[in-house]
CSV table of C-alpha atoms in Angstrom, one decimal:
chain,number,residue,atom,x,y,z
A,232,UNK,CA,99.8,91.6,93.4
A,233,UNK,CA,97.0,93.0,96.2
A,234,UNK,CA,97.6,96.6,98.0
A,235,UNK,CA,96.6,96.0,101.3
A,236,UNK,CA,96.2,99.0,103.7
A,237,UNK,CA,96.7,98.7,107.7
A,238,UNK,CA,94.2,99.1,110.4
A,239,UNK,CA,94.3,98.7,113.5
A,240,UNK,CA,91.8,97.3,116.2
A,241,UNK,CA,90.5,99.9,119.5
A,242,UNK,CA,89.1,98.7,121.7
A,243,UNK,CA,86.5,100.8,124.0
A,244,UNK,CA,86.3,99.9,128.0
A,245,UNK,CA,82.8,100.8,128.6
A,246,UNK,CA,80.6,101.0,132.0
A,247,UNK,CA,80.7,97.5,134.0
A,248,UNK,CA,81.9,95.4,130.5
A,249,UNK,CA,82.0,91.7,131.1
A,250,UNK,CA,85.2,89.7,130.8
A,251,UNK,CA,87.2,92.6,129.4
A,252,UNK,CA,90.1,90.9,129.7
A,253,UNK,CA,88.7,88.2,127.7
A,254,UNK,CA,88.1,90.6,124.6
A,255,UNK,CA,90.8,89.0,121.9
A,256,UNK,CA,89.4,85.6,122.6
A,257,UNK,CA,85.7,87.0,122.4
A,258,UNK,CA,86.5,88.6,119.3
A,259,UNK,CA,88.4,85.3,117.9
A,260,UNK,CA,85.0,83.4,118.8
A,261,UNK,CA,83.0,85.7,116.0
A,262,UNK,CA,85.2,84.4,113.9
A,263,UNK,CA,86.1,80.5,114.2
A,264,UNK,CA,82.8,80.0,112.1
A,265,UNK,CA,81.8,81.4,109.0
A,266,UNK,CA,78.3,81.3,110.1
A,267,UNK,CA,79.1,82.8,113.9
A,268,UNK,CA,78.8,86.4,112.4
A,269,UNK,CA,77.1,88.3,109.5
A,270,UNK,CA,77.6,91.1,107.4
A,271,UNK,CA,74.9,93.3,106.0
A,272,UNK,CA,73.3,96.8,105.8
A,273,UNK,CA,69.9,97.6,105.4
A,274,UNK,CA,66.3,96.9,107.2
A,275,UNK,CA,65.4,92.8,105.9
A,276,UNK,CA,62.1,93.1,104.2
A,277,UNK,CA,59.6,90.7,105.9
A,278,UNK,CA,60.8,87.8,103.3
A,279,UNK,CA,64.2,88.2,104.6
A,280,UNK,CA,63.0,88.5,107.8
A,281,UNK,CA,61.6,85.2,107.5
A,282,UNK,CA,64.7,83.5,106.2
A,283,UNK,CA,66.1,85.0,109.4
A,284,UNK,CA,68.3,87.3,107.6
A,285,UNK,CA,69.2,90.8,110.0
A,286,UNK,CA,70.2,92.9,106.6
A,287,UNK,CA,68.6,93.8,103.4
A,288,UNK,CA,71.9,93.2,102.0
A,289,UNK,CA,74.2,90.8,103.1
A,290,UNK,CA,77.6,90.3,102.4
A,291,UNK,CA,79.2,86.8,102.6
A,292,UNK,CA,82.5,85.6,103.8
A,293,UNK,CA,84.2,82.6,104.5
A,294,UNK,CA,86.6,82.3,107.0
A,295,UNK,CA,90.4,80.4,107.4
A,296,UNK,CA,92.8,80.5,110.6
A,297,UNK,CA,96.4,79.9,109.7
A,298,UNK,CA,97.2,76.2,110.9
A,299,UNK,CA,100.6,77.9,111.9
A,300,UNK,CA,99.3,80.4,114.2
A,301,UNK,CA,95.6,79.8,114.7
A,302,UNK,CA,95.1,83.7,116.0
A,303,UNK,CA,95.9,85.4,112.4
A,304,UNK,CA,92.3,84.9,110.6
A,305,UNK,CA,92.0,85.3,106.8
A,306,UNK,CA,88.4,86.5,106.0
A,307,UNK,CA,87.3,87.0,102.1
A,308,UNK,CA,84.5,89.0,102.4
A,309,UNK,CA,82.0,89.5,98.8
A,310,UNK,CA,79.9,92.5,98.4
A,311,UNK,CA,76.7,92.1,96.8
A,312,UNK,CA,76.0,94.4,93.4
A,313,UNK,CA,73.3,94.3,91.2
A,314,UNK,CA,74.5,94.3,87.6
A,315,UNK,CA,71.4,95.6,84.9
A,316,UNK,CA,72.0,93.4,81.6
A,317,UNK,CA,70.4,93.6,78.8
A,318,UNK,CA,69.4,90.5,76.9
A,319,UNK,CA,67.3,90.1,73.4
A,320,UNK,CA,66.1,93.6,74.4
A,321,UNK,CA,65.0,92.7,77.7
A,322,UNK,CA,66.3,94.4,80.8
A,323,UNK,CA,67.4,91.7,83.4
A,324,UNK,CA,69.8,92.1,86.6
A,325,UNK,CA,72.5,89.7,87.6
A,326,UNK,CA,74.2,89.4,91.2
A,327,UNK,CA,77.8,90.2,90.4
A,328,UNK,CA,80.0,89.7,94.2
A,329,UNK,CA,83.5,90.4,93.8
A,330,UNK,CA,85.1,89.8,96.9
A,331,UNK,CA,88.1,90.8,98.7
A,332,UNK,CA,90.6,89.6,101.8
A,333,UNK,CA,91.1,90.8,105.3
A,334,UNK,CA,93.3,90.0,107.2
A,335,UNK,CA,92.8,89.9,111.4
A,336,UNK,CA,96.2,89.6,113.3
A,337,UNK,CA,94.3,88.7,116.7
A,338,UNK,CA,97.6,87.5,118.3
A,339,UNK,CA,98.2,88.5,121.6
A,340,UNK,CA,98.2,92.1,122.4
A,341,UNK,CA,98.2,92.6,118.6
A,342,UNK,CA,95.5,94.8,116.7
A,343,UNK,CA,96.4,94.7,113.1
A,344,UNK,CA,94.1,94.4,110.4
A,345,UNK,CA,95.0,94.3,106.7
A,346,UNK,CA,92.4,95.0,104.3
A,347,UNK,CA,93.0,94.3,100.8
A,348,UNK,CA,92.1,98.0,98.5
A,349,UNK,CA,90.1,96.4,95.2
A,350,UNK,CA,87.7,99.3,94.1
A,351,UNK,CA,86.4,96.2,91.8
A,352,UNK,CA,84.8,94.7,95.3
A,353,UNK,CA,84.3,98.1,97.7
A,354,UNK,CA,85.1,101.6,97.0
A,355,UNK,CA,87.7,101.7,99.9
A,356,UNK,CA,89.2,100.3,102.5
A,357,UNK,CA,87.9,101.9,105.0
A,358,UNK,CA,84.0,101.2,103.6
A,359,UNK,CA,85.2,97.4,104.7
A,360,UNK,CA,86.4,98.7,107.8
A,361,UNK,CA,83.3,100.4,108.7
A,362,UNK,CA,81.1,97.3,107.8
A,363,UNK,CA,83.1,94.8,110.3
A,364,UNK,CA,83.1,97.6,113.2
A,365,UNK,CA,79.8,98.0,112.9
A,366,UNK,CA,78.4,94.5,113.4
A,367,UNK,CA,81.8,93.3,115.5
A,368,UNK,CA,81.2,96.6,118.3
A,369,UNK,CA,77.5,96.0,118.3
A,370,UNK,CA,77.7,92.0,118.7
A,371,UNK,CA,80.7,92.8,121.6
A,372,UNK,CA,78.6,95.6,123.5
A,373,UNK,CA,75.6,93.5,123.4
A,374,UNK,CA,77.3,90.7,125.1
A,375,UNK,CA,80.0,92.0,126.8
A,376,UNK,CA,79.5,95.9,127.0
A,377,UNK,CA,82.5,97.4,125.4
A,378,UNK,CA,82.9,98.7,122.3
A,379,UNK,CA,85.8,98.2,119.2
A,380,UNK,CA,86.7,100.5,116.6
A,381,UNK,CA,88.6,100.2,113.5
A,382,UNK,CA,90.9,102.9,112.5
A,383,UNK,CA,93.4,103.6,109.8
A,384,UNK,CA,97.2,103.5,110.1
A,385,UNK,CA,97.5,106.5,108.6
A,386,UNK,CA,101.0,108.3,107.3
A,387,UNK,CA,101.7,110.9,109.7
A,388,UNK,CA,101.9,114.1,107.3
A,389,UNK,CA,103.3,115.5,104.9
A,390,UNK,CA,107.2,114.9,104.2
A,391,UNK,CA,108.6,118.5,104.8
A,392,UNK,CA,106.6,118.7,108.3
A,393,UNK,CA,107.6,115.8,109.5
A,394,UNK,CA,111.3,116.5,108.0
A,395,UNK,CA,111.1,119.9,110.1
A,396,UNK,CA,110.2,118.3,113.3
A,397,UNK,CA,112.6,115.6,113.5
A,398,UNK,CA,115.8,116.9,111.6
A,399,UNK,CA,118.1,117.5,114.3
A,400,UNK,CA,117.3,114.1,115.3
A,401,UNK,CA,117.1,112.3,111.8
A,402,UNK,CA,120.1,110.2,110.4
A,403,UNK,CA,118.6,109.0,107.3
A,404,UNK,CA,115.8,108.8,104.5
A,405,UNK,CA,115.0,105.6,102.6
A,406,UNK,CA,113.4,106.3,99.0
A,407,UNK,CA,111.8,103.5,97.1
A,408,UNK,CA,113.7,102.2,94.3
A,409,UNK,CA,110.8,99.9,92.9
A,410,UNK,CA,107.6,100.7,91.9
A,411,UNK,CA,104.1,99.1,90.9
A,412,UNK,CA,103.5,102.0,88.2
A,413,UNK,CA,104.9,101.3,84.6
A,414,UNK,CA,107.4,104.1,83.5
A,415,UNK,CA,105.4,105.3,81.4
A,416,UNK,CA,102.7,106.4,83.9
A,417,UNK,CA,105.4,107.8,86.5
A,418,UNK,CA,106.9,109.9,83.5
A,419,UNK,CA,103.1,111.4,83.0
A,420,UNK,CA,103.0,112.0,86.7
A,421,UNK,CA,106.2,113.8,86.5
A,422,UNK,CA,105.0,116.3,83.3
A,423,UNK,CA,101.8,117.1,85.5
A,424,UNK,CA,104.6,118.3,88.5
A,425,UNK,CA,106.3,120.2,86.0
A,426,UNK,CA,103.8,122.3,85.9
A,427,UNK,CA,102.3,122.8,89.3
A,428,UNK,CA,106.2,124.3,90.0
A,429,UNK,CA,106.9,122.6,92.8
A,430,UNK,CA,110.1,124.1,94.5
A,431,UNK,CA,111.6,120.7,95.2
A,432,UNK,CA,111.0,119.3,91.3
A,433,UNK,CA,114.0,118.2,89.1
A,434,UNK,CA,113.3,115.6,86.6
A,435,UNK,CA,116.8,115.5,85.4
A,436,UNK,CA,117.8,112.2,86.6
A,437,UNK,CA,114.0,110.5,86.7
A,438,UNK,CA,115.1,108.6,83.4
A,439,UNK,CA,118.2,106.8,85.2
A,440,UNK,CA,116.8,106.1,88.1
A,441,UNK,CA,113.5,104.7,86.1
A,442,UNK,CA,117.0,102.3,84.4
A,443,UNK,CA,118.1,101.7,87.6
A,444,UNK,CA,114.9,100.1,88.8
A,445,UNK,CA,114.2,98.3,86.1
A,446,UNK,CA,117.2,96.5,86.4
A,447,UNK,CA,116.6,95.7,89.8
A,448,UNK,CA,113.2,93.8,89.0
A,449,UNK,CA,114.9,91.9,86.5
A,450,UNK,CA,117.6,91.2,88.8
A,451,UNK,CA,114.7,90.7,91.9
A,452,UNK,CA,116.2,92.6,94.0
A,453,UNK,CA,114.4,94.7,96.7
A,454,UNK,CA,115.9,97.8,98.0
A,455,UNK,CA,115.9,101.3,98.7
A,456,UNK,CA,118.1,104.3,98.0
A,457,UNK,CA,119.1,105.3,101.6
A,458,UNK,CA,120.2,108.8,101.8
A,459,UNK,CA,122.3,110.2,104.6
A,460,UNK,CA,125.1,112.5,105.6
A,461,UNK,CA,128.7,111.8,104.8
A,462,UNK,CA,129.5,112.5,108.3
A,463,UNK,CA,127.8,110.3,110.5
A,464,UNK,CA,127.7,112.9,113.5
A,465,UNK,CA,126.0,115.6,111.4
A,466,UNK,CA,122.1,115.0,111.2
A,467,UNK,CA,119.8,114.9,108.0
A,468,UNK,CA,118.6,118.6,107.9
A,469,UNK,CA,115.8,119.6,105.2
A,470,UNK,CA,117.1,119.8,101.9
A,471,UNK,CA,115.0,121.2,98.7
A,472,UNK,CA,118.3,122.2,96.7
A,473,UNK,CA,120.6,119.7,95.9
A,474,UNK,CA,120.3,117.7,92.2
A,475,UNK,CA,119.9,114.2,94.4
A,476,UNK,CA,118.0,115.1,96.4
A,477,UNK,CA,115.0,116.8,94.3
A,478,UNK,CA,115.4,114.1,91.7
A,479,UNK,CA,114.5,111.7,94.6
A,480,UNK,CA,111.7,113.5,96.0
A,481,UNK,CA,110.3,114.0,92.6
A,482,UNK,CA,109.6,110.8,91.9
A,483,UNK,CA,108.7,109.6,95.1
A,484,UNK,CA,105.6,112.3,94.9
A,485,UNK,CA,105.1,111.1,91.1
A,486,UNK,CA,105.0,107.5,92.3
A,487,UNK,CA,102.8,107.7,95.9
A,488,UNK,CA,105.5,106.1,97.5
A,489,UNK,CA,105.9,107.1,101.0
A,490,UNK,CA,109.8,108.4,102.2
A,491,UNK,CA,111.3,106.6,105.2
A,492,UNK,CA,112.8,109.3,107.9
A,493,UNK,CA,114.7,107.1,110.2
A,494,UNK,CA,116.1,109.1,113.7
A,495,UNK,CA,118.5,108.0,115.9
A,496,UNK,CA,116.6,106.0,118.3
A,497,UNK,CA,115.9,103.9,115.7
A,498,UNK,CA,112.0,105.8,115.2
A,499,UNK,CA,110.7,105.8,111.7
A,500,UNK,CA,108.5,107.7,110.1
A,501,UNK,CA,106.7,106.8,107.0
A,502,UNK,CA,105.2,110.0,105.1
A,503,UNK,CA,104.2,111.2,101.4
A,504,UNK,CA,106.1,113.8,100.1
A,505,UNK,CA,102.8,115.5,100.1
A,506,UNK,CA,99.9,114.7,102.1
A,507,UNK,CA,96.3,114.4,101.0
A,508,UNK,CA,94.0,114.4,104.2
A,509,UNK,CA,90.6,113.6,102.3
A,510,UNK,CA,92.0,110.8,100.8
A,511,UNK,CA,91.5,108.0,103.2
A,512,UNK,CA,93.1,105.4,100.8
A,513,UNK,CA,96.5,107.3,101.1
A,514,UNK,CA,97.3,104.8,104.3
A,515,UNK,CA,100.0,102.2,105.0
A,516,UNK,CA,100.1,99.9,102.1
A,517,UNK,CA,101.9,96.1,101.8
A,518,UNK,CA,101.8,94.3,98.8
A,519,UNK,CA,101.4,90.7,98.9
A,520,UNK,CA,100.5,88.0,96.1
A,521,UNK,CA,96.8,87.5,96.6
A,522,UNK,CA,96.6,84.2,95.0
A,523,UNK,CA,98.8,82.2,97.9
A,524,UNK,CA,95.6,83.8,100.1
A,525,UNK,CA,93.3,81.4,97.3
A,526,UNK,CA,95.3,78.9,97.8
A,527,UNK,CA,95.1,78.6,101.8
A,528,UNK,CA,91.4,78.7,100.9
A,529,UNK,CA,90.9,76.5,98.3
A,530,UNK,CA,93.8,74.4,98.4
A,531,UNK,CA,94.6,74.4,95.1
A,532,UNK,CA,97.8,76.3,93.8
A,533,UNK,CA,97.4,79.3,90.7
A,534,UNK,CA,98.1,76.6,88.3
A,535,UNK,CA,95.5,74.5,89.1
A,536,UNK,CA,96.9,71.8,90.8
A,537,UNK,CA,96.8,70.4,94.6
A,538,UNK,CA,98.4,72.8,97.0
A,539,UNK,CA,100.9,70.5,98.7
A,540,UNK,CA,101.6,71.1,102.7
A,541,UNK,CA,105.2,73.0,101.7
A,542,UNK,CA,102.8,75.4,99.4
A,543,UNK,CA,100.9,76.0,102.1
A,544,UNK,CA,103.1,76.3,105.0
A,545,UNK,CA,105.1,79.1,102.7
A,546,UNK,CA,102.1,81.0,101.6
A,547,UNK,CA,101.3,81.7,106.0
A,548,UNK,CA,105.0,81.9,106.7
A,549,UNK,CA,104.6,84.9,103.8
A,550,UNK,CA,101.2,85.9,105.7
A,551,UNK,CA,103.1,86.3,108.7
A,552,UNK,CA,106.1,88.2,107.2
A,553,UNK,CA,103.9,90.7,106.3
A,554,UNK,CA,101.8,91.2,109.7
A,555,UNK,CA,105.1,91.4,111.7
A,556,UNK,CA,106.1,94.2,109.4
A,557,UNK,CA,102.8,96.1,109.9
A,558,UNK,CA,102.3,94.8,113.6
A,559,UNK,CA,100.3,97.5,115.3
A,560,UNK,CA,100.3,96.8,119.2
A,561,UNK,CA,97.8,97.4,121.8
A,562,UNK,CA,96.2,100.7,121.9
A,563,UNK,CA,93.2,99.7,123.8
A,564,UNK,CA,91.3,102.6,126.1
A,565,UNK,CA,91.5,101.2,129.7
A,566,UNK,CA,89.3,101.6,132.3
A,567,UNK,CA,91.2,104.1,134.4
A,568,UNK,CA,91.3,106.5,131.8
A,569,UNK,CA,87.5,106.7,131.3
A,570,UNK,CA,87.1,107.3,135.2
A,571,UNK,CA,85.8,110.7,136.0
């Protein structure tokens, strides 16, 4: 299974831009080609230059819009790594470009973008996110004069803040009950808390609850422990003490799973028990079976054989699950607000 983190598209009303209200089918025209756009960083030496290359480095990608929704582009994007070998004692480099898949939810008044997290391909997310802004804003701003940023969905904070802020209000919390780590690796995780004495940290019922989930992939089911009071009218006020409740937030900090906080008007906020601002992996995350994405491009199915229109109308149908439950609406700075 791919991680895939959640950006979200900006975009910049500039001085005098052309067509703004044009700019989702402006940016859906970089994109209906492979060849209508390219990656790259770096100054082209004058061989490249020659080839009409604009980078030193270029980084390709193929392109497929979903036949059921034309506006949701898949991009797999390779980077381009130079791999030293050595061979009968000769030093030799290879071009080794593991790739990886974005995901552009260009629908209307939608600015989602999913970008898978493989360190195997690029460090980061957001060193993918940076690399489309760069050449999407400048290609826009030359043509159109307005800029686009792309910026992480980030988790709000850390649990307890957020907990603070919205108690009176909250009526729930949703903990994970599945997770991608073995048990062995969350049981490490929970030693290492053990010992940095967290005031919230009970281990006591980690081994059950580790049961309890494993019997719940077995079974396939997906669900979460949702906590909340036995009296509907009373709200979910911070709670650090109870057995149940420690045990939960335990492992939800040994895991990196984020805790649901859901409020009465239906808000929810997603946030790590613990927050880690330098770490700009730690956002939104999905998982999603990347090799329905290879199919939709190569259509052929895992096992080898012919993708068959029912494979591939359920691999976008899945496509589409997941953008609608990361769907990040328009945020876009308007005109009036960059009047002085």
């Amino acid at each position: 299974m791919a991680k895939f983190a959640t950006y979200y598209l900006k975009y910049n009303h500039e001085f005098a831009p052309h067509d703004w209200e044009d700019r989702q089918k402006h940016l859906a025209a970089l994109f209906a080609e492979d060849s209508n756009i390219v990656f790259g960083e770096g100054t082209p030496t004058e061989a490249q230059q020659a080839q009409g290359l604009p980078y030193n480095r270029v980084f390709e990608h193929r392109v497929y819009h979903l036949k059921c929704n034309p506006d949701i582009i898949l991009v797999q994007i390779a980077n381009s790594i130079d791999v030293p070998l050595e061979n009968n004692f000769e030093q030799t480099v290879v071009k080794n470009e593991p790739s990886l898949f974005v995901i552009i939810d260009n629908r209307q008044g939608v600015r989602t973008i999913a970008i898978q997290n493989r360190r195997k391909a690029f460090s980061a997310p957001k060193r993918v996110a940076d690399i489309l802004a760069e050449k999407i804003s400048n290609t826009l701003s030359n043509n159109y004069c307005y800029s686009l940023q792309i910026l992480p969905d980030y988790y709000p904070k850390d649990l307890f803040k957020a907990w603070e802020e919205q108690q009176r209000n909250a009526q729930a919390m949703q903990f994970p009950s599945t997770y991608e780590m073995s048990d062995e690796e969350i049981l490490r995780k929970v030693q290492m808390l053990k010992t940095e004495g967290k005031e919230y940290f009970d281990d006591s019922l980690v081994p059950s609850l580790l049961a309890m989930s494993t019997e719940a992939k077995k079974a396939k089911y997906k669900q979460k422990y949702r906590v909340m009071p036995e009296d509907k009218k009373t709200a979910l006020y911070v709670d650090k003490t109870t057995v149940y409740m420690r045990n939960l937030l335990t492992l939800a900090r040994a895991t990196d799973e984020p805790v649901e906080i859901v409020t009465y008007g239906g808000t929810t906020f997603r946030c790590f028990v613990e927050s880690d601002e330098d770490n700009t992996d730690k956002i939104v995350h999905h998982s999603f079976d990347d090799h329905l994405l290879e199919m939709l491009f190569k259509g052929k199915r895992a096992d080898g054989q012919k993708a068959e229109p029912e494979d591939i109308d359920k691999a976008e149908g899945k496509v589409v699950e997941m953008l609608n439950d990361m769907k990040h609406l328009s945020e876009d700075v308007e005109a009036e607000e960059n009047v002085a």
